[in-house]
Amino acid sequence: MYLCSHGTCARVLCIFLFSVTTAAYSPRGPKFGAPHPLASWRNKLTRTPQPALDEEGLLPFAEELSVARHAVEGTGELLLELKSLDPADARRHASQQLSFEFSTEACACMGQWAFHTDATLVAACLLRDAKPVLAVVSCLASKETTFAVRGGGAFVQRSDGVVSPARVGFASPFANVVALSPLRTCKELDSAISSLEHKMPIRVAPVDTCAEGLIQVALGRADVLISAPQRFCAQPPKPLPALPVLCAVQMLLEESGGCLSDLRGEALDFRPLSRGRRAARLGRRVSSDEGVVASADEASHNFFLSTIQSSFSARAESFVDFGATAEKLRSFSQKFRLEIDRGDQE
């Protein structure tokens, strides 16, 4: 009886060991002790892309990135040293410094550089075939630098010098942090926020400028930025960031899993950057009429866009600039009258 039970136990033990070994080394099944393959929706949507390194452990465009970081961080230090000067003079000195850094023959061979500096940040991006391949943004207030390379990921260098991968979408574990620009000057934007509050827990974080809100999203301190079109605002808001800043922030968000578009959901047009400085300034004024939306991932971006558009669509002229259309019709009618009068005189 003892031998029989002992043999049965041995057979059961052999079957158990065989099943465990097969499950552990089966090419189709998960490895023994591996975590569950289904991740939560938030971790899945806001995951941080792993940096793509080459065989030597370097990021793509390593030399270009080193040049851009040196120029941007050096200009940021210069602006901090020129606090005693007039802000306009300080910005002029900083712009001259950036122009000198990127006008060398070595930088010219790398591609086309677009850069911008103001009292709050310094930004630069490198374009090839009218598409950004790297971006660097230095925030003067927090002394933090964010940078990204195409296909290599996005990173943040904190004030203590520690560099870590950029993570967006984790501003708060309790609510979605929504940065607004401008605040309480747009009825449609207030209506969109009220509608969002009925659908999810949100916390409104007002920002002075759209550029500040974009940096907050890129640094992971805000989940969404909503900047209303200027023509909907009761008071004239501050203008949108310059095209180099928008281009750099879009690069940072794309490499960290985020999205950037106008309120229509269309991508921003950065082609004026490849046509010179004057064309870039004209492009900035044209693109400022449609607002800006930045978010941590594509799914939440589409959700916020649908909610915002439903609030703005309450007005028939929501995305149509009737002022420009009326001006064209008035000009056409005046030319038509002149032709009629000339015909009657003949």
Short mmCIF file of C-alpha atoms in Angstrom, two decimals:
data_model
loop_
_atom_site.label_atom_id
_atom_site.label_comp_id
_atom_site.label_asym_id
_atom_site.label_seq_id
_atom_site.Cartn_x
_atom_site.Cartn_y
_atom_site.Cartn_z
CA MET A 1 0.00 0.00 0.00
CA TYR A 2 2.85 2.34 0.86
CA LEU A 3 4.69 1.48 -2.35
CA CYS A 4 1.57 2.09 -4.42
CA SER A 5 0.93 5.51 -2.91
CA HIS A 6 4.62 6.34 -3.24
CA GLY A 7 4.55 5.44 -6.95
CA THR A 8 1.41 7.49 -7.48
CA CYS A 9 3.03 10.49 -5.86
CA ALA A 10 6.09 10.05 -8.02
CA ARG A 11 3.98 9.96 -11.20
CA VAL A 12 2.06 13.07 -10.15
CA LEU A 13 5.31 14.84 -9.38
CA CYS A 14 6.75 13.90 -12.79
CA ILE A 15 3.62 15.15 -14.60
CA PHE A 16 3.74 18.44 -12.66
CA LEU A 17 7.41 19.01 -13.46
CA PHE A 18 6.86 18.19 -17.13
CA SER A 19 3.93 20.64 -17.39
CA VAL A 20 5.88 23.43 -15.69
CA THR A 21 8.92 22.88 -17.90
CA THR A 22 6.79 22.83 -21.06
CA ALA A 23 4.99 26.03 -20.08
CA ALA A 24 8.24 27.75 -19.19
CA TYR A 25 10.02 26.99 -22.46
CA SER A 26 7.12 26.77 -24.87
CA PRO A 27 7.67 29.17 -27.78
CA ARG A 28 3.94 29.97 -27.97
CA GLY A 29 3.05 30.42 -24.32
CA PRO A 30 4.33 33.04 -21.88
CA LYS A 31 7.43 32.26 -19.88
CA PHE A 32 7.03 30.86 -16.38
CA GLY A 33 6.80 33.71 -13.88
CA ALA A 34 6.31 36.41 -16.55
CA PRO A 35 3.94 39.32 -15.77
CA HIS A 36 0.44 39.35 -17.12
CA PRO A 37 0.49 40.54 -20.75
CA LEU A 38 -2.54 42.84 -20.34
CA ALA A 39 -1.47 46.25 -19.04
CA SER A 40 -3.79 48.95 -17.78
CA TRP A 41 -5.18 51.36 -20.37
CA ARG A 42 -3.35 54.33 -18.90
CA ASN A 43 0.05 52.65 -18.91
CA LYS A 44 -0.61 51.35 -22.41
CA LEU A 45 -1.59 54.74 -23.85
CA THR A 46 0.97 56.88 -22.04
CA ARG A 47 3.91 54.52 -22.14
CA THR A 48 7.34 56.06 -22.49
CA PRO A 49 9.09 54.94 -25.70
CA GLN A 50 12.43 53.28 -25.13
CA PRO A 51 15.39 55.22 -26.57
CA ALA A 52 16.75 53.79 -29.81
CA LEU A 53 20.53 53.53 -29.43
CA ASP A 54 23.07 52.56 -32.04
CA GLU A 55 25.81 49.96 -31.63
CA GLU A 56 27.99 52.40 -29.69
CA GLY A 57 25.17 53.30 -27.30
CA LEU A 58 24.58 56.76 -28.83
CA LEU A 59 21.35 58.38 -29.89
CA PRO A 60 20.70 59.17 -33.56
CA PHE A 61 21.98 62.61 -34.60
CA ALA A 62 24.29 62.61 -31.58
CA GLU A 63 26.64 65.26 -32.98
CA GLU A 64 23.79 67.55 -34.05
CA LEU A 65 22.09 67.13 -30.66
CA SER A 66 25.30 68.05 -28.86
CA VAL A 67 25.61 71.24 -30.91
CA ALA A 68 21.98 72.20 -30.31
CA ARG A 69 22.12 71.58 -26.57
CA HIS A 70 25.34 73.60 -26.25
CA ALA A 71 23.79 76.54 -28.13
CA VAL A 72 20.42 76.50 -26.37
CA GLU A 73 21.75 75.99 -22.84
CA GLY A 74 24.46 78.61 -23.37
CA THR A 75 21.88 81.13 -24.58
CA GLY A 76 19.67 80.36 -21.58
CA GLU A 77 22.58 81.08 -19.24
CA LEU A 78 23.21 84.33 -21.12
CA LEU A 79 19.60 85.43 -20.64
CA LEU A 80 19.80 84.74 -16.92
CA GLU A 81 22.97 86.86 -16.70
CA LEU A 82 21.28 89.75 -18.59
CA LYS A 83 18.34 90.12 -16.22
CA SER A 84 19.44 93.63 -15.32
CA LEU A 85 19.10 94.79 -18.94
CA ASP A 86 15.92 95.79 -20.73
CA PRO A 87 14.04 92.63 -21.82
CA ALA A 88 14.13 93.67 -25.47
CA ASP A 89 17.90 94.23 -25.33
CA ALA A 90 18.42 90.91 -23.56
CA ARG A 91 16.40 89.05 -26.22
CA ARG A 92 18.34 90.78 -28.98
CA HIS A 93 21.66 89.71 -27.45
CA ALA A 94 20.34 86.15 -27.03
CA SER A 95 19.12 86.01 -30.64
CA GLN A 96 22.51 87.21 -31.85
CA GLN A 97 24.16 84.51 -29.77
CA LEU A 98 21.96 81.79 -31.31
CA SER A 99 22.50 83.16 -34.81
CA PHE A 100 26.26 83.06 -34.29
CA GLU A 101 26.14 79.49 -32.92
CA PHE A 102 24.10 78.13 -35.85
CA SER A 103 25.76 80.15 -38.63
CA THR A 104 29.02 78.24 -38.62
CA GLU A 105 29.92 76.14 -41.61
CA ALA A 106 29.67 72.92 -39.60
CA CYS A 107 26.10 73.74 -38.48
CA ALA A 108 25.07 74.78 -41.98
CA CYS A 109 26.08 71.36 -43.30
CA MET A 110 23.85 69.62 -40.75
CA GLY A 111 20.59 71.03 -42.16
CA GLN A 112 18.33 74.01 -41.59
CA TRP A 113 18.13 75.39 -38.06
CA ALA A 114 15.05 77.16 -36.69
CA PHE A 115 15.32 78.84 -33.31
CA HIS A 116 13.54 81.28 -31.03
CA THR A 117 14.22 82.98 -27.72
CA ASP A 118 12.10 85.07 -25.36
CA ALA A 119 11.89 85.87 -21.66
CA THR A 120 10.73 82.35 -20.68
CA LEU A 121 12.43 79.84 -22.96
CA VAL A 122 14.98 79.12 -25.66
CA ALA A 123 14.09 76.65 -28.41
CA ALA A 124 15.87 75.23 -31.44
CA CYS A 125 15.09 72.48 -33.92
CA LEU A 126 16.89 70.99 -36.91
CA LEU A 127 14.91 70.41 -40.10
CA ARG A 128 15.76 68.19 -43.03
CA ASP A 129 13.45 68.09 -46.03
CA ALA A 130 11.12 70.47 -44.12
CA LYS A 131 10.71 67.91 -41.29
CA PRO A 132 12.20 68.24 -37.79
CA VAL A 133 14.74 65.59 -36.78
CA LEU A 134 15.71 66.96 -33.37
CA ALA A 135 14.53 69.62 -30.93
CA VAL A 136 15.85 71.25 -27.76
CA VAL A 137 13.86 73.51 -25.43
CA SER A 138 15.30 75.17 -22.33
CA CYS A 139 12.87 76.52 -19.72
CA LEU A 140 14.50 79.46 -17.94
CA ALA A 141 12.23 79.54 -14.87
CA SER A 142 12.74 75.91 -13.84
CA LYS A 143 16.24 75.54 -15.37
CA GLU A 144 15.13 72.36 -17.15
CA THR A 145 16.02 71.27 -20.66
CA THR A 146 13.95 68.90 -22.77
CA PHE A 147 15.30 67.39 -25.98
CA ALA A 148 14.27 64.77 -28.48
CA VAL A 149 15.61 63.12 -31.63
CA ARG A 150 13.60 61.44 -34.36
CA GLY A 151 13.35 57.75 -33.53
CA GLY A 152 15.43 58.11 -30.36
CA GLY A 153 12.89 59.27 -27.78
CA ALA A 154 12.49 62.39 -25.62
CA PHE A 155 14.44 63.26 -22.47
CA VAL A 156 14.39 65.81 -19.66
CA GLN A 157 17.42 67.23 -17.88
CA ARG A 158 16.30 68.51 -14.48
CA SER A 159 17.87 71.40 -12.58
CA ASP A 160 20.11 68.97 -10.69
CA GLY A 161 21.65 67.73 -13.95
CA VAL A 162 19.97 64.30 -13.93
CA VAL A 163 18.71 63.19 -17.38
CA SER A 164 15.70 60.88 -17.58
CA PRO A 165 13.21 59.83 -20.29
CA ALA A 166 10.31 62.25 -20.69
CA ARG A 167 6.99 60.93 -19.41
CA VAL A 168 3.72 62.59 -20.36
CA GLY A 169 0.24 61.84 -19.05
CA PHE A 170 1.13 61.37 -15.37
CA ALA A 171 0.55 64.89 -14.03
CA SER A 172 -1.87 63.72 -11.32
CA PRO A 173 -3.18 60.30 -10.19
CA PHE A 174 -6.55 61.81 -9.28
CA ALA A 175 -7.57 64.02 -12.21
CA ASN A 176 -6.60 65.14 -15.68
CA VAL A 177 -4.68 68.40 -15.40
CA VAL A 178 -5.90 70.80 -18.11
CA ALA A 179 -3.79 73.88 -18.86
CA LEU A 180 -5.89 76.71 -20.28
CA SER A 181 -4.83 79.75 -22.26
CA PRO A 182 -6.47 82.22 -22.03
CA LEU A 183 -8.64 81.80 -18.91
CA ARG A 184 -12.18 83.18 -18.54
CA THR A 185 -12.09 85.22 -21.73
CA CYS A 186 -13.75 82.70 -24.05
CA LYS A 187 -17.34 81.50 -23.48
CA GLU A 188 -16.91 78.49 -25.76
CA LEU A 189 -13.82 77.38 -23.85
CA ASP A 190 -15.67 77.72 -20.54
CA SER A 191 -18.49 75.61 -21.98
CA ALA A 192 -16.01 72.93 -23.07
CA ILE A 193 -14.50 72.79 -19.59
CA SER A 194 -17.96 72.47 -18.00
CA SER A 195 -18.75 69.63 -20.38
CA LEU A 196 -15.47 67.90 -19.51
CA GLU A 197 -16.16 68.20 -15.78
CA HIS A 198 -19.34 66.13 -16.24
CA LYS A 199 -17.40 63.37 -18.02
CA MET A 200 -14.20 63.02 -15.99
CA PRO A 201 -12.37 64.49 -13.01
CA ILE A 202 -10.26 67.41 -14.19
CA ARG A 203 -8.17 70.10 -12.55
CA VAL A 204 -7.76 73.40 -14.39
CA ALA A 205 -4.27 74.90 -14.35
CA PRO A 206 -4.31 78.42 -15.84
CA VAL A 207 -1.17 79.52 -17.69
CA ASP A 208 -0.15 82.98 -18.84
CA THR A 209 0.88 81.94 -22.34
CA CYS A 210 0.33 79.03 -24.69
CA ALA A 211 4.08 78.37 -24.72
CA GLU A 212 4.08 77.89 -20.95
CA GLY A 213 1.24 75.37 -21.21
CA LEU A 214 3.01 73.44 -23.97
CA ILE A 215 6.14 73.16 -21.84
CA GLN A 216 4.05 71.95 -18.90
CA VAL A 217 2.64 69.14 -21.06
CA ALA A 218 6.10 68.23 -22.39
CA LEU A 219 7.50 68.12 -18.84
CA GLY A 220 4.61 65.94 -17.63
CA ARG A 221 3.10 68.56 -15.30
CA ALA A 222 -0.09 68.90 -17.35
CA ASP A 223 -2.01 66.29 -19.31
CA VAL A 224 -3.73 68.60 -21.81
CA LEU A 225 -3.28 72.13 -23.12
CA ILE A 226 -6.19 73.97 -24.74
CA SER A 227 -5.57 77.33 -26.38
CA ALA A 228 -8.66 78.94 -27.92
CA PRO A 229 -8.61 80.72 -31.29
CA GLN A 230 -8.00 84.43 -30.91
CA ARG A 231 -11.21 85.50 -32.63
CA PHE A 232 -13.33 83.79 -29.95
CA CYS A 233 -11.72 85.63 -27.04
CA ALA A 234 -13.43 88.64 -25.45
CA GLN A 235 -10.02 90.17 -24.70
CA PRO A 236 -7.08 89.93 -27.11
CA PRO A 237 -4.93 87.09 -25.77
CA LYS A 238 -1.20 86.83 -26.04
CA PRO A 239 -0.11 85.49 -29.43
CA LEU A 240 0.73 81.86 -30.02
CA PRO A 241 4.37 80.80 -29.73
CA ALA A 242 6.62 81.29 -32.70
CA LEU A 243 6.74 78.49 -35.25
CA PRO A 244 10.15 77.20 -34.07
CA VAL A 245 8.72 76.73 -30.57
CA LEU A 246 5.64 74.89 -31.86
CA CYS A 247 7.82 72.74 -34.09
CA ALA A 248 10.16 71.86 -31.22
CA VAL A 249 7.30 71.05 -28.84
CA GLN A 250 5.60 68.84 -31.42
CA MET A 251 8.86 66.92 -31.80
CA LEU A 252 9.10 66.49 -28.01
CA LEU A 253 5.50 65.29 -27.72
CA GLU A 254 5.66 62.89 -30.64
CA GLU A 255 8.77 61.18 -29.29
CA SER A 256 7.23 60.85 -25.81
CA GLY A 257 3.86 59.56 -27.10
CA GLY A 258 1.88 62.84 -27.16
CA CYS A 259 -0.02 64.76 -29.85
CA LEU A 260 -0.23 68.38 -31.03
CA SER A 261 -2.77 69.86 -33.47
CA ASP A 262 -5.10 72.79 -33.96
CA LEU A 263 -8.73 72.74 -32.77
CA ARG A 264 -9.81 71.17 -36.06
CA GLY A 265 -7.55 68.20 -35.37
CA GLU A 266 -5.26 69.09 -38.28
CA ALA A 267 -1.48 69.09 -38.03
CA LEU A 268 0.25 72.45 -37.78
CA ASP A 269 1.93 73.72 -40.92
CA PHE A 270 5.67 74.20 -40.44
CA ARG A 271 6.52 74.68 -44.11
CA PRO A 272 7.08 78.44 -43.63
CA LEU A 273 10.16 77.56 -41.54
CA SER A 274 11.89 76.36 -44.72
CA ARG A 275 11.10 79.64 -46.52
CA GLY A 276 13.04 82.08 -44.37
CA ARG A 277 12.38 84.24 -41.32
CA ARG A 278 9.81 86.58 -42.90
CA ALA A 279 7.70 83.68 -44.15
CA ALA A 280 7.88 82.06 -40.71
CA ARG A 281 6.49 85.21 -39.11
CA LEU A 282 3.65 85.30 -41.64
CA GLY A 283 2.93 81.62 -41.04
CA ARG A 284 2.72 82.24 -37.30
CA ARG A 285 -0.06 84.80 -37.78
CA VAL A 286 -2.00 82.55 -40.13
CA SER A 287 -1.84 79.46 -37.89
CA SER A 288 -2.84 81.43 -34.76
CA ASP A 289 -6.50 81.59 -35.90
CA GLU A 290 -7.26 77.91 -35.20
CA GLY A 291 -5.96 77.49 -31.65
CA VAL A 292 -3.77 74.69 -30.30
CA VAL A 293 -4.49 71.43 -28.46
CA ALA A 294 -1.72 69.30 -26.95
CA SER A 295 -2.28 66.05 -25.06
CA ALA A 296 -0.46 63.03 -23.70
CA ASP A 297 -1.70 60.39 -26.15
CA GLU A 298 -3.77 59.95 -29.30
CA ALA A 299 -6.85 58.48 -27.61
CA SER A 300 -7.28 61.33 -25.13
CA HIS A 301 -6.41 63.84 -27.86
CA ASN A 302 -9.33 62.70 -30.01
CA PHE A 303 -11.66 62.73 -26.99
CA PHE A 304 -10.74 66.30 -26.00
CA LEU A 305 -10.99 67.46 -29.61
CA SER A 306 -14.54 66.09 -29.98
CA THR A 307 -15.64 67.78 -26.75
CA ILE A 308 -14.03 71.10 -27.65
CA GLN A 309 -15.40 71.11 -31.20
CA SER A 310 -18.94 70.42 -29.99
CA SER A 311 -18.72 73.49 -27.74
CA PHE A 312 -17.32 75.74 -30.43
CA SER A 313 -19.78 74.50 -33.05
CA ALA A 314 -22.60 76.25 -31.16
CA ARG A 315 -21.60 79.32 -33.13
CA ALA A 316 -22.12 79.02 -36.86
CA GLU A 317 -18.88 80.87 -37.61
CA SER A 318 -16.84 78.64 -35.34
CA PHE A 319 -14.17 77.68 -37.86
CA VAL A 320 -14.93 80.16 -40.65
CA ASP A 321 -13.24 83.55 -40.73
CA PHE A 322 -16.12 85.67 -41.99
CA GLY A 323 -14.14 88.87 -41.61
CA ALA A 324 -11.65 87.88 -44.29
CA THR A 325 -14.42 86.52 -46.53
CA ALA A 326 -16.46 89.73 -46.26
CA GLU A 327 -13.39 91.80 -47.08
CA LYS A 328 -12.77 89.75 -50.25
CA LEU A 329 -16.41 90.12 -51.33
CA ARG A 330 -16.32 93.87 -50.69
CA SER A 331 -13.16 94.26 -52.74
CA PHE A 332 -14.64 92.19 -55.56
CA SER A 333 -17.86 94.23 -55.58
CA GLN A 334 -15.91 97.51 -55.78
CA LYS A 335 -13.95 96.24 -58.81
CA PHE A 336 -17.20 95.09 -60.41
CA ARG A 337 -18.79 98.54 -59.94
CA LEU A 338 -15.76 100.23 -61.48
CA GLU A 339 -16.01 98.00 -64.55
CA ILE A 340 -19.75 98.73 -64.91
CA ASP A 341 -19.21 102.48 -64.57
CA ARG A 342 -16.38 102.37 -67.11
CA GLY A 343 -18.63 100.48 -69.54
CA ASP A 344 -21.45 103.03 -69.17
CA GLN A 345 -19.08 105.91 -69.83
CA GLU A 346 -17.81 104.30 -73.01
#
